[in-house]
XYZ file of C-alpha atoms in Angstrom:
737
model
C 131.840 -53.417 -123.797
C 134.646 -53.096 -121.256
C 137.520 -55.505 -121.267
C 138.259 -56.957 -117.823
C 141.973 -57.107 -118.485
C 142.251 -53.413 -119.271
C 140.515 -52.588 -115.979
C 142.969 -54.633 -114.130
C 145.895 -52.780 -115.686
C 144.454 -49.377 -114.845
C 144.030 -50.373 -111.178
C 147.598 -51.557 -110.985
C 148.833 -48.272 -112.404
C 146.914 -46.324 -109.822
C 148.366 -48.315 -106.917
C 151.909 -48.167 -108.199
C 154.606 -46.781 -105.863
C 155.263 -43.892 -108.220
C 151.781 -42.411 -107.817
C 151.133 -43.235 -104.061
C 150.818 -40.232 -101.569
C 153.653 -40.104 -99.083
C 152.571 -40.694 -95.464
C 152.291 -37.472 -93.261
C 154.937 -37.103 -90.574
C 153.881 -36.379 -86.967
C 153.803 -32.552 -86.247
C 156.663 -31.217 -84.258
C 155.971 -30.144 -80.690
C 157.508 -26.781 -79.897
C 157.507 -24.449 -76.970
C 155.269 -21.387 -77.315
C 156.754 -17.990 -76.889
C 156.387 -16.391 -73.459
C 154.350 -13.471 -74.893
C 151.806 -15.919 -76.509
C 151.483 -17.850 -73.285
C 150.879 -14.710 -71.254
C 148.371 -13.305 -73.685
C 146.365 -16.524 -73.686
C 146.376 -16.551 -69.869
C 145.332 -12.926 -69.821
C 142.295 -13.684 -72.002
C 141.151 -16.234 -69.431
C 141.657 -14.040 -66.346
C 140.403 -10.756 -67.807
C 137.367 -11.808 -69.718
C 135.486 -8.489 -69.667
C 136.073 -4.987 -68.188
C 134.140 -6.013 -65.083
C 136.678 -8.797 -64.496
C 139.483 -6.163 -64.339
C 137.404 -4.046 -61.954
C 136.703 -7.025 -59.684
C 140.441 -7.916 -59.487
C 141.474 -4.316 -58.762
C 138.749 -3.786 -56.107
C 139.693 -7.033 -54.352
C 143.336 -5.879 -54.290
C 142.142 -2.624 -52.688
C 140.217 -4.579 -50.068
C 143.337 -6.695 -49.343
C 145.232 -3.388 -48.803
C 142.913 -2.575 -45.810
C 141.280 0.345 -47.661
C 138.418 2.327 -46.126
C 137.349 3.975 -49.330
C 137.452 2.768 -52.949
C 136.563 4.928 -55.914
C 136.065 3.673 -59.457
C 135.879 5.774 -62.666
C 134.929 4.121 -65.980
C 134.924 5.369 -69.532
C 133.140 3.593 -72.465
C 132.214 0.605 -70.311
C 135.826 0.156 -69.184
C 137.368 -0.346 -72.678
C 138.920 3.142 -72.780
C 139.504 3.741 -69.109
C 139.278 2.060 -65.705
C 140.553 4.011 -62.729
C 140.482 2.454 -59.256
C 141.696 4.540 -56.315
C 141.913 3.468 -52.695
C 143.351 4.696 -49.390
C 145.072 1.440 -48.456
C 148.661 0.784 -47.266
C 150.086 1.319 -50.795
C 152.998 -0.470 -52.530
C 156.668 -0.212 -51.495
C 159.081 1.398 -53.906
C 161.309 -1.744 -54.000
C 158.304 -3.937 -55.007
C 157.390 -1.919 -58.016
C 159.819 -3.611 -60.551
C 158.150 -7.026 -60.120
C 154.603 -5.803 -59.341
C 153.139 -6.849 -62.698
C 155.155 -9.989 -63.351
C 153.198 -13.269 -63.418
C 152.900 -15.181 -60.195
C 154.262 -12.490 -57.974
C 152.164 -12.060 -54.860
C 152.304 -11.128 -51.208
C 149.407 -13.442 -50.321
C 151.140 -16.806 -50.099
C 154.619 -18.398 -50.289
C 153.885 -22.153 -50.586
C 151.054 -24.306 -51.870
C 149.870 -25.285 -48.400
C 148.965 -21.590 -47.767
C 145.965 -22.078 -50.052
C 144.173 -24.036 -47.333
C 144.366 -21.181 -44.864
C 144.067 -18.225 -47.238
C 142.125 -15.197 -46.021
C 142.889 -12.715 -48.749
C 140.952 -12.072 -52.018
C 143.770 -12.659 -54.461
C 146.518 -15.211 -54.403
C 147.729 -16.219 -57.865
C 149.492 -12.986 -58.849
C 147.991 -13.038 -62.296
C 145.558 -10.127 -62.339
C 147.906 -7.137 -62.802
C 150.205 -9.132 -65.083
C 147.263 -10.176 -67.323
C 146.104 -6.483 -67.588
C 149.546 -5.384 -68.831
C 149.326 -7.919 -71.683
C 145.987 -6.605 -72.925
C 146.001 -2.907 -71.816
C 148.187 0.001 -70.813
C 148.556 0.086 -66.997
C 149.809 3.009 -64.842
C 150.232 2.700 -61.111
C 150.536 5.653 -58.716
C 151.149 4.747 -55.049
C 152.464 6.047 -51.748
C 153.072 4.230 -48.470
C 152.777 5.555 -44.953
C 155.632 7.846 -43.904
C 156.763 8.777 -47.437
C 156.858 12.411 -48.411
C 155.939 11.680 -52.047
C 154.552 8.808 -54.115
C 155.757 7.025 -57.234
C 154.191 6.644 -60.672
C 155.215 3.909 -63.153
C 153.751 2.459 -66.380
C 153.813 -1.266 -67.339
C 153.534 -3.155 -70.544
C 153.741 -6.930 -71.052
C 154.542 -7.428 -67.378
C 157.572 -5.153 -67.118
C 158.121 -1.503 -66.309
C 158.382 0.883 -69.226
C 160.527 3.322 -67.174
C 161.925 3.751 -63.708
C 159.408 4.912 -61.054
C 158.967 8.663 -61.087
C 158.409 10.690 -57.932
C 155.051 12.521 -57.881
C 152.497 13.991 -55.599
C 150.020 11.328 -54.395
C 147.266 10.838 -51.808
C 147.297 7.965 -49.413
C 147.000 4.540 -51.021
C 147.182 3.349 -54.663
C 145.615 4.466 -57.913
C 145.698 2.046 -60.885
C 144.802 3.295 -64.330
C 143.924 0.702 -67.064
C 143.619 2.261 -70.499
C 142.660 0.840 -73.932
C 141.655 -2.580 -72.635
C 141.943 -5.378 -75.305
C 143.657 -2.996 -77.720
C 145.645 -6.015 -79.168
C 142.681 -8.426 -79.154
C 140.471 -7.252 -82.036
C 137.908 -10.064 -81.839
C 137.442 -9.695 -78.103
C 137.039 -5.883 -78.360
C 134.439 -6.206 -81.149
C 132.301 -8.504 -78.984
C 132.286 -5.841 -76.259
C 131.094 -2.956 -78.394
C 128.076 -2.258 -76.199
C 129.579 -0.177 -73.387
C 126.235 0.273 -71.568
C 126.052 -3.425 -70.781
C 129.552 -3.558 -69.379
C 129.096 -0.415 -67.260
C 125.865 -1.965 -65.839
C 127.809 -5.090 -64.830
C 130.410 -2.898 -63.068
C 127.714 -0.996 -61.187
C 126.077 -4.271 -60.192
C 129.477 -5.690 -59.000
C 130.245 -2.629 -56.802
C 126.670 -2.587 -55.431
C 127.139 -6.190 -54.244
C 130.557 -5.369 -52.808
C 129.217 -2.313 -50.993
C 126.470 -4.111 -49.027
C 128.815 -6.801 -47.794
C 131.876 -4.691 -47.024
C 129.862 -2.058 -45.169
C 133.029 -0.899 -43.354
C 134.283 0.462 -46.665
C 132.827 3.344 -48.701
C 132.436 2.740 -52.396
C 131.797 5.050 -55.332
C 131.490 4.411 -59.055
C 130.750 6.850 -61.842
C 131.282 7.393 -65.511
C 134.270 9.495 -66.573
C 133.100 13.137 -66.712
C 129.852 12.497 -64.911
C 128.892 14.673 -61.948
C 126.868 12.184 -60.017
C 128.113 8.770 -58.905
C 125.903 5.763 -59.835
C 127.099 3.936 -56.738
C 127.760 5.921 -53.549
C 127.879 4.092 -50.248
C 129.189 5.302 -46.960
C 130.519 3.350 -44.001
C 127.566 1.961 -42.019
C 127.449 -0.262 -38.911
C 124.258 -1.904 -40.171
C 124.081 -4.283 -43.123
C 120.404 -3.381 -43.681
C 121.340 0.336 -43.888
C 123.926 -0.539 -46.586
C 121.280 -2.406 -48.548
C 118.924 0.558 -48.176
C 121.491 3.059 -49.422
C 122.449 0.919 -52.461
C 119.306 -0.902 -53.531
C 116.738 1.563 -52.142
C 114.083 1.759 -49.410
C 111.553 -0.378 -51.327
C 113.956 -3.340 -51.139
C 115.164 -2.854 -47.589
C 111.721 -2.481 -46.017
C 110.682 -5.874 -47.390
C 113.558 -7.983 -46.107
C 113.644 -10.564 -43.372
C 116.809 -11.716 -41.509
C 117.682 -15.354 -41.840
C 120.360 -17.349 -39.972
C 121.546 -20.959 -40.173
C 124.302 -22.543 -38.122
C 125.739 -26.063 -38.051
C 128.426 -27.598 -35.887
C 128.112 -31.185 -36.985
C 131.239 -33.044 -35.750
C 131.133 -35.242 -38.864
C 132.437 -32.254 -40.903
C 129.431 -30.100 -42.008
C 130.340 -26.935 -40.121
C 129.214 -23.526 -41.317
C 127.408 -20.292 -40.348
C 125.113 -18.359 -42.584
C 123.445 -15.040 -42.012
C 121.632 -12.828 -44.471
C 118.387 -11.209 -45.636
C 115.640 -12.552 -47.889
C 112.661 -10.789 -49.366
C 109.215 -11.342 -47.900
C 105.905 -11.829 -49.613
C 105.383 -8.080 -50.231
C 108.498 -7.819 -52.498
C 107.862 -7.900 -56.195
C 110.548 -8.105 -58.862
C 110.991 -9.501 -62.335
C 114.337 -11.274 -61.762
C 116.170 -12.967 -58.969
C 118.954 -11.158 -57.226
C 121.311 -13.412 -55.221
C 124.223 -11.686 -53.542
C 126.359 -14.479 -52.199
C 129.605 -14.242 -50.249
C 131.557 -17.292 -49.060
C 134.280 -16.494 -46.610
C 133.956 -12.771 -47.659
C 134.500 -13.694 -51.351
C 131.858 -12.713 -53.874
C 130.948 -15.933 -55.756
C 128.158 -17.519 -57.771
C 126.360 -20.801 -56.905
C 123.761 -21.897 -59.418
C 122.681 -24.825 -57.274
C 121.837 -22.591 -54.273
C 120.089 -20.028 -56.489
C 117.981 -22.773 -58.053
C 117.065 -24.192 -54.664
C 115.900 -20.769 -53.336
C 113.857 -20.047 -56.466
C 112.080 -23.347 -56.092
C 111.091 -22.400 -52.517
C 109.720 -19.005 -53.686
C 107.901 -20.520 -56.654
C 106.173 -23.034 -54.380
C 105.339 -20.675 -51.537
C 104.371 -17.387 -53.261
C 101.883 -16.747 -55.958
C 102.950 -15.932 -59.579
C 106.458 -17.375 -58.920
C 107.740 -14.159 -57.349
C 111.446 -13.447 -57.904
C 113.349 -12.899 -54.612
C 116.114 -10.602 -53.405
C 118.601 -12.616 -51.321
C 121.785 -11.627 -49.557
C 123.748 -14.383 -47.854
C 127.139 -14.559 -46.182
C 128.419 -18.089 -45.536
C 131.474 -18.735 -43.408
C 133.157 -22.100 -43.393
C 136.451 -23.455 -42.175
C 139.014 -22.383 -44.809
C 140.149 -25.997 -45.318
C 136.558 -26.840 -46.465
C 136.706 -24.388 -49.432
C 138.628 -24.873 -52.702
C 138.993 -21.418 -54.222
C 141.295 -22.480 -57.026
C 138.824 -23.906 -59.525
C 138.080 -20.906 -61.748
C 140.418 -18.438 -63.489
C 138.420 -15.428 -62.279
C 137.613 -16.948 -58.874
C 133.867 -16.430 -59.365
C 133.145 -20.062 -58.362
C 134.369 -22.173 -55.426
C 133.955 -25.809 -54.442
C 132.608 -26.613 -50.949
C 132.826 -29.677 -48.829
C 129.327 -31.088 -48.141
C 127.773 -28.587 -50.517
C 124.519 -30.540 -50.931
C 123.895 -30.717 -47.165
C 124.594 -26.995 -46.751
C 122.220 -26.052 -49.566
C 119.480 -28.313 -48.157
C 119.737 -26.740 -44.700
C 119.619 -23.238 -46.101
C 116.659 -24.155 -48.357
C 114.693 -25.520 -45.330
C 115.299 -22.433 -43.258
C 114.311 -20.079 -46.073
C 111.057 -22.069 -46.576
C 110.146 -21.841 -42.862
C 110.810 -18.064 -42.753
C 108.834 -17.509 -45.938
C 105.790 -19.495 -44.898
C 105.628 -17.718 -41.555
C 105.854 -14.369 -43.265
C 103.231 -15.301 -45.874
C 100.652 -15.604 -43.119
C 101.038 -11.922 -42.290
C 101.133 -10.340 -45.725
C 100.372 -6.588 -45.655
C 99.042 -4.161 -48.207
C 100.177 -0.569 -48.290
C 97.690 2.287 -48.343
C 98.234 5.956 -48.824
C 97.717 8.105 -45.759
C 96.205 11.619 -45.687
C 98.039 14.080 -43.445
C 96.172 16.879 -41.766
C 97.765 20.070 -40.484
C 96.203 21.244 -37.241
C 95.047 24.851 -37.287
C 97.029 27.383 -35.286
C 93.703 28.748 -33.994
C 92.849 25.642 -31.902
C 91.942 26.590 -28.393
C 94.586 25.557 -25.864
C 91.854 25.056 -23.252
C 90.248 22.216 -25.255
C 93.649 20.495 -25.549
C 94.309 20.704 -21.851
C 90.921 19.361 -20.865
C 90.469 16.587 -23.365
C 93.895 15.002 -23.406
C 94.100 13.881 -19.732
C 90.693 12.245 -19.994
C 91.710 10.298 -23.045
C 95.075 9.172 -21.624
C 93.828 8.357 -18.201
C 96.800 9.856 -16.429
C 97.983 13.260 -15.348
C 100.445 15.007 -17.629
C 103.390 16.818 -16.175
C 102.838 20.564 -16.375
C 105.555 22.601 -18.037
C 106.069 26.190 -16.801
C 104.933 28.638 -19.446
C 108.304 30.457 -19.430
C 110.006 27.183 -20.401
C 107.722 26.166 -23.267
C 109.286 25.891 -26.718
C 106.742 27.026 -29.282
C 108.639 26.553 -32.460
C 108.504 23.103 -33.975
C 110.788 22.318 -36.958
C 108.208 19.873 -38.360
C 105.240 22.307 -38.064
C 105.077 24.898 -40.873
C 102.914 27.069 -38.624
C 105.986 27.706 -36.420
C 107.787 29.592 -39.182
C 107.596 33.221 -40.219
C 105.983 32.330 -43.531
C 102.753 31.367 -41.705
C 102.211 34.984 -40.673
C 103.147 36.593 -43.987
C 100.951 37.186 -47.043
C 101.832 34.361 -49.460
C 103.713 35.533 -52.550
C 103.942 33.235 -55.564
C 107.407 32.226 -56.708
C 108.347 30.337 -59.818
C 109.832 27.392 -57.891
C 107.577 24.392 -58.438
C 110.421 22.025 -59.167
C 112.286 23.006 -56.014
C 109.282 22.656 -53.788
C 108.396 19.278 -55.191
C 111.901 17.974 -54.609
C 112.004 19.079 -50.970
C 111.666 15.533 -49.546
C 114.432 14.352 -51.858
C 116.756 17.009 -50.658
C 116.036 16.341 -47.013
C 116.605 12.631 -47.285
C 119.846 13.232 -49.349
C 121.225 15.623 -46.724
C 120.268 13.326 -43.798
C 121.850 10.196 -45.362
C 125.036 11.789 -46.557
C 127.667 12.085 -43.838
C 131.200 13.359 -44.022
C 133.186 11.006 -46.271
C 135.922 9.006 -44.682
C 138.057 9.674 -47.783
C 140.226 12.633 -46.850
C 143.596 12.647 -48.375
C 146.405 11.524 -46.066
C 148.462 14.660 -46.491
C 149.877 16.061 -43.262
C 149.044 19.627 -44.278
C 145.363 18.775 -44.875
C 145.223 16.757 -41.708
C 146.620 19.733 -39.765
C 144.019 22.032 -41.289
C 141.234 19.653 -40.280
C 142.644 19.218 -36.837
C 142.694 22.995 -36.503
C 139.017 23.170 -37.365
C 138.191 20.457 -34.799
C 140.284 22.006 -32.069
C 138.738 25.469 -32.514
C 135.172 24.160 -32.394
C 132.960 26.022 -29.814
C 130.987 23.385 -27.882
C 128.096 25.733 -27.039
C 127.616 26.888 -30.584
C 127.900 23.315 -31.787
C 124.988 22.312 -29.590
C 122.996 25.273 -30.897
C 123.722 24.508 -34.550
C 122.925 20.787 -34.096
C 119.503 21.467 -32.493
C 118.370 24.920 -33.737
C 115.138 25.484 -35.664
C 115.003 27.735 -38.720
C 112.314 30.437 -38.291
C 112.837 32.719 -41.312
C 114.983 35.415 -42.920
C 115.091 38.678 -40.965
C 116.861 40.588 -43.712
C 119.275 39.986 -46.585
C 122.037 38.550 -44.325
C 120.560 37.436 -41.039
C 118.189 34.490 -40.390
C 116.140 33.999 -37.255
C 116.742 30.683 -35.513
C 115.424 29.324 -32.253
C 117.249 27.109 -29.855
C 115.282 25.973 -26.767
C 113.783 29.211 -25.409
C 116.285 31.561 -27.065
C 115.938 33.437 -30.336
C 119.087 34.214 -32.359
C 120.045 36.215 -35.392
C 122.450 34.061 -37.470
C 124.656 35.483 -40.214
C 124.027 33.041 -43.052
C 126.916 34.412 -45.181
C 129.518 33.704 -42.416
C 127.926 30.330 -41.645
C 127.768 29.155 -45.195
C 131.300 30.389 -45.937
C 132.677 28.371 -42.950
C 130.634 25.321 -43.832
C 131.877 25.341 -47.417
C 135.467 25.779 -46.289
C 135.228 22.851 -43.866
C 133.550 20.634 -46.454
C 136.256 21.477 -49.038
C 138.914 20.247 -46.576
C 137.015 17.095 -45.662
C 136.283 16.140 -49.297
C 139.821 16.980 -50.363
C 140.711 15.115 -53.556
C 137.362 13.284 -53.534
C 134.862 15.700 -55.108
C 132.147 15.054 -57.575
C 132.302 17.570 -60.405
C 129.773 19.887 -62.166
C 130.369 20.456 -65.867
C 129.825 23.916 -67.324
C 127.592 24.126 -70.400
C 130.304 26.098 -72.204
C 134.004 26.470 -71.335
C 134.685 29.943 -69.918
C 137.985 31.781 -70.832
C 139.921 32.676 -67.705
C 141.471 35.862 -69.047
C 138.049 37.399 -69.833
C 136.591 36.424 -66.466
C 139.549 37.779 -64.471
C 139.483 40.994 -66.539
C 135.787 41.359 -65.799
C 136.510 40.943 -62.057
C 139.259 43.575 -62.212
C 136.897 46.046 -63.964
C 134.201 45.456 -61.322
C 136.712 46.177 -58.520
C 137.886 49.421 -60.141
C 135.504 52.076 -58.863
C 137.284 54.933 -60.687
C 138.276 53.870 -64.227
C 140.530 56.462 -65.766
C 142.454 55.881 -68.957
C 143.361 53.213 -71.506
C 146.653 52.814 -69.688
C 144.668 51.463 -66.654
C 143.000 48.979 -69.011
C 146.341 47.802 -70.322
C 147.500 47.168 -66.725
C 144.327 45.101 -66.041
C 144.923 43.039 -69.150
C 148.476 42.271 -68.139
C 147.282 41.273 -64.613
C 144.647 39.056 -66.175
C 147.213 37.413 -68.498
C 149.602 36.784 -65.579
C 146.897 35.217 -63.436
C 145.670 33.113 -66.342
C 149.197 31.692 -66.920
C 149.590 31.075 -63.178
C 146.267 29.066 -63.007
C 147.140 27.151 -66.117
C 150.482 26.083 -64.472
C 148.572 24.939 -61.381
C 145.755 23.286 -63.413
C 146.828 19.699 -62.649
C 146.883 20.268 -58.938
C 143.532 22.113 -58.954
C 141.932 19.299 -60.924
C 143.390 16.410 -58.856
C 142.710 17.924 -55.432
C 139.748 20.315 -55.964
C 138.061 19.197 -59.234
C 138.557 22.637 -60.707
C 139.300 21.771 -64.323
C 141.241 24.239 -66.480
C 142.259 23.048 -69.978
C 145.446 23.881 -71.868
C 143.773 26.797 -73.622
C 142.987 28.508 -70.369
C 139.251 27.698 -70.232
C 137.341 26.780 -67.045
C 135.003 23.873 -67.745
C 134.411 22.077 -64.461
C 133.725 23.046 -60.813
C 133.466 20.881 -57.659
C 130.250 19.892 -55.893
C 130.498 20.964 -52.282
C 126.908 20.300 -51.194
C 124.435 18.162 -53.060
C 121.344 20.017 -54.423
C 123.188 23.387 -54.278
C 124.591 25.388 -57.161
C 126.651 28.546 -56.369
C 125.940 31.954 -57.797
C 127.740 31.791 -61.129
C 127.882 35.599 -61.313
C 130.705 35.302 -58.697
C 132.939 33.079 -60.870
C 135.099 36.057 -61.981
C 135.726 37.065 -58.332
C 136.587 33.416 -57.492
C 139.213 33.163 -60.250
C 140.782 36.501 -59.310
C 140.957 35.364 -55.700
C 142.744 32.150 -56.797
C 145.298 34.161 -58.740
C 145.934 36.902 -56.192
C 145.235 35.606 -52.707
C 146.660 32.036 -52.682
C 150.210 31.428 -51.371
C 151.234 28.802 -53.948
C 154.740 28.127 -52.588
C 153.804 26.672 -49.192
C 151.664 23.492 -49.322
C 149.574 24.124 -46.242
C 149.013 27.787 -46.975
C 148.146 26.863 -50.613
C 145.492 24.302 -49.666
C 144.081 26.676 -47.049
C 143.969 29.585 -49.540
C 142.265 27.563 -52.269
C 139.757 26.108 -49.768
C 138.959 29.574 -48.455
C 138.496 30.869 -52.024
C 136.087 28.007 -52.767
C 134.285 28.516 -49.469
C 133.808 32.247 -50.275
C 132.625 31.438 -53.826
C 130.060 28.821 -52.629
C 128.854 30.926 -49.689
C 125.264 32.075 -49.846
C 125.891 35.748 -50.513
C 122.939 37.995 -51.317
C 122.286 38.008 -55.076
C 123.854 40.850 -57.042
C 120.377 42.032 -58.149
C 118.750 44.114 -55.376
C 115.964 42.558 -53.377
C 112.614 43.516 -55.045
C 110.651 42.959 -51.801
C 111.991 46.085 -50.168
C 113.348 49.467 -51.318
C 115.165 47.602 -54.090
C 111.983 47.696 -56.159
C 113.062 51.198 -57.273
C 115.997 49.606 -59.104
C 113.602 47.928 -61.495
C 111.572 51.115 -62.147
C 112.144 52.669 -65.567
C 110.861 55.936 -66.915
C 108.428 55.197 -69.728
C 107.540 57.314 -72.692
C 105.392 60.317 -72.009
C 101.971 58.757 -72.138
C 100.103 61.519 -70.387
C 101.107 64.918 -69.254
C 99.528 66.776 -66.446
C 100.708 70.204 -65.306
C 100.428 70.807 -61.624
C 100.597 74.146 -59.862
C 104.389 74.254 -60.088
C 104.397 73.386 -63.783
C 106.041 69.999 -63.404
C 105.334 67.211 -65.781
C 104.221 63.831 -64.381
C 105.361 60.643 -66.219
C 104.235 57.028 -65.754
C 106.560 54.688 -63.940
C 106.970 51.232 -65.523
C 108.673 48.128 -64.180
C 111.270 46.068 -66.065
C 109.254 42.875 -65.687
C 111.940 40.477 -67.012
C 114.613 41.815 -64.734
C 112.222 41.893 -61.829
C 111.249 38.242 -62.454
C 114.916 37.227 -62.557
C 115.519 39.029 -59.239
C 112.504 37.453 -57.557
C 113.621 33.978 -58.702
C 117.182 34.558 -57.514
C 116.139 35.740 -54.031
C 113.492 33.046 -53.667
C 116.051 30.403 -54.722
C 118.552 31.672 -52.141
C 115.956 31.588 -49.326
C 114.892 28.076 -50.348
C 118.540 26.942 -50.280
C 119.161 28.475 -46.942
C 116.167 26.735 -45.323
C 116.345 23.345 -47.053
C 120.072 22.899 -47.853
C 122.208 25.107 -45.659
C 120.609 24.507 -42.251
C 120.136 20.725 -42.625
C 123.820 20.526 -43.789
C 124.996 22.673 -40.896
C 123.335 20.289 -38.399
C 125.262 17.402 -39.941
C 128.662 18.835 -40.856
C 129.451 22.273 -39.413
C 131.810 22.665 -36.449
C 131.493 26.384 -35.627
C 134.756 28.008 -34.559
C 134.980 29.906 -31.262
C 135.326 33.191 -33.133
C 131.686 33.011 -34.204
C 130.614 33.578 -30.576
C 132.076 37.093 -30.579
C 132.186 38.328 -34.216
C 128.432 38.845 -34.603
C 127.686 35.630 -36.459
C 125.240 34.650 -33.637
C 123.368 37.409 -31.845
C 120.791 36.622 -29.103
C 117.773 38.862 -29.581
C 115.245 37.336 -27.148
C 114.955 34.905 -24.290
C 111.599 33.634 -23.170
C 112.538 33.640 -19.482
C 113.593 37.280 -19.589
C 110.506 38.305 -21.613
C 108.285 36.812 -18.921
C 110.136 38.736 -16.246
C 109.515 41.943 -18.168
C 105.801 41.259 -18.707
C 105.297 40.301 -15.023
C 106.163 43.896 -14.088
C 103.342 45.270 -16.251
């Protein structure tokens, strides 16, 4: 039984002042260190690698760039490289370039209401330096050299160093989030981040169609985004998202000039009822700024779900322009969202217009069917054509004189030499099947507007343009390939004239001109195994020596090979930066440039190419150096006859080997006859090599020449083009008979 008095005593002891807990004092407020503040801000601005790419690309657009190139490694965590050809950064601005809140976009708060640039806070570059290693290389117009400087925590690590540079700015961001372990672990899947970067640049490319964009993985040969300058927005969508998207788009426009304040213009493209996709793609630009608007996206999806069956997901591109004072762009750290005045009214008007367009298009839904193409026989009687056609058309056709008729049609296979030759099988099924792909690739790809702004390169290109022969240019642009006459000359027809064209000279000049025009902006082709320079150059020297004598001569060749190897190793950085010829520190060649898509040069000529780089290039003079390297690349990529003799002519004897004595027959003179066998493996390699070359000449060289080549005047007199027949003169000859 518990005594009540004892319980009271125990409670008093517990509440005594000696045992009571002292009250907690208010925590002291202190100022955070500057580095902590900046790192917190950096984590808000640069949330993922795609955030850094977006900020850098927008800076390039603000710099009036006409071409922007992005290279990414491991989804952007290890490397992000953004290069542009904009106006560059002044030398005196470099010390404060990466400090917080340093910008050239505004000077006072009121400038926000009339802002026309992409960036304005001056936080992007500063934020990157707090979470990554940043290197900037830039050059401005009129400077003879550029400057390179590295930044860390918003300040320069060293004074700007003079260096060679191409026009514009290149920003290198390495080891992103190296000091933010938790953030880096959440971004371990590099494929997802690279996909976001590709999606970002694809959206940028279709809106800024006056700028060429490219994006590729580090070390990759082919770019995943490659857009060229196009006057048509629809063409930009076609080149980025494909033909299947572009052919199913409808143009939509909305405009409002309400004096009460709802003033805006919208133009864009929306998918029609024939478009089928699993997810909605909304590409939205407001005052040329790429943003997101969940309310507008939801409103458009509602229209499509109500109008089309199975709740089809649309593709939508829209560009909305409003008075700048009606847009608040300062509501999100990454600027991906904006606030609009009268947003509900604007969305309602756009939704109504989309619904009207979609309902009208739904009434005329079409279904695609495959068409069967027939090739008209070459034996069709011309009399039947001449008698039937006028009756069907109901009108008289203008008669063309027979001596003016052009009988070779580039789209008609019967107009080529192959139609009159016995067909010979070649092991080229893959090449033939990809013919349409090659043609479309060659037609769509024009000369890039990315040429380096070096005066020497510009002078070389100007020299090519000034020496162009107008008559030959017209011939090249409109000629029709007929067939190969021999190993070097191809037959081409222009109007009523037949020419022999030297494909070696033509391809060499085309490759030289393309090398100059793609200067410092090549895609690269990786070799399967690095090739040692010294061994390749030594091989070329031995092939050139027609009279090998003693070991002393071999020692001399080895010394020459070593000297050329050391020379090329010294020039490796320049060769890689300007020509994408990569030579590592051990003297191994591992990468070559891509001059024409769908064409690979004869790799047996690599030794000759390297020897030419070492011996024939004037490295001391810049212009002569670039011209010599471009000429060496042009000669290497030219379509020379294969080193194996042509098996279709007398060269078949090269592949004949004397077999073992299988049967002996003594003739009257007592001679012994032996069976002749063919080296089938070598013969097959030769047939494939020659067939590959002829295929490349017809489907790669001539389509590319029509687009890119500017033939010099010298080709009119050096035998590159030789007229062998003229229809008018032939008729004059036959009229005498």
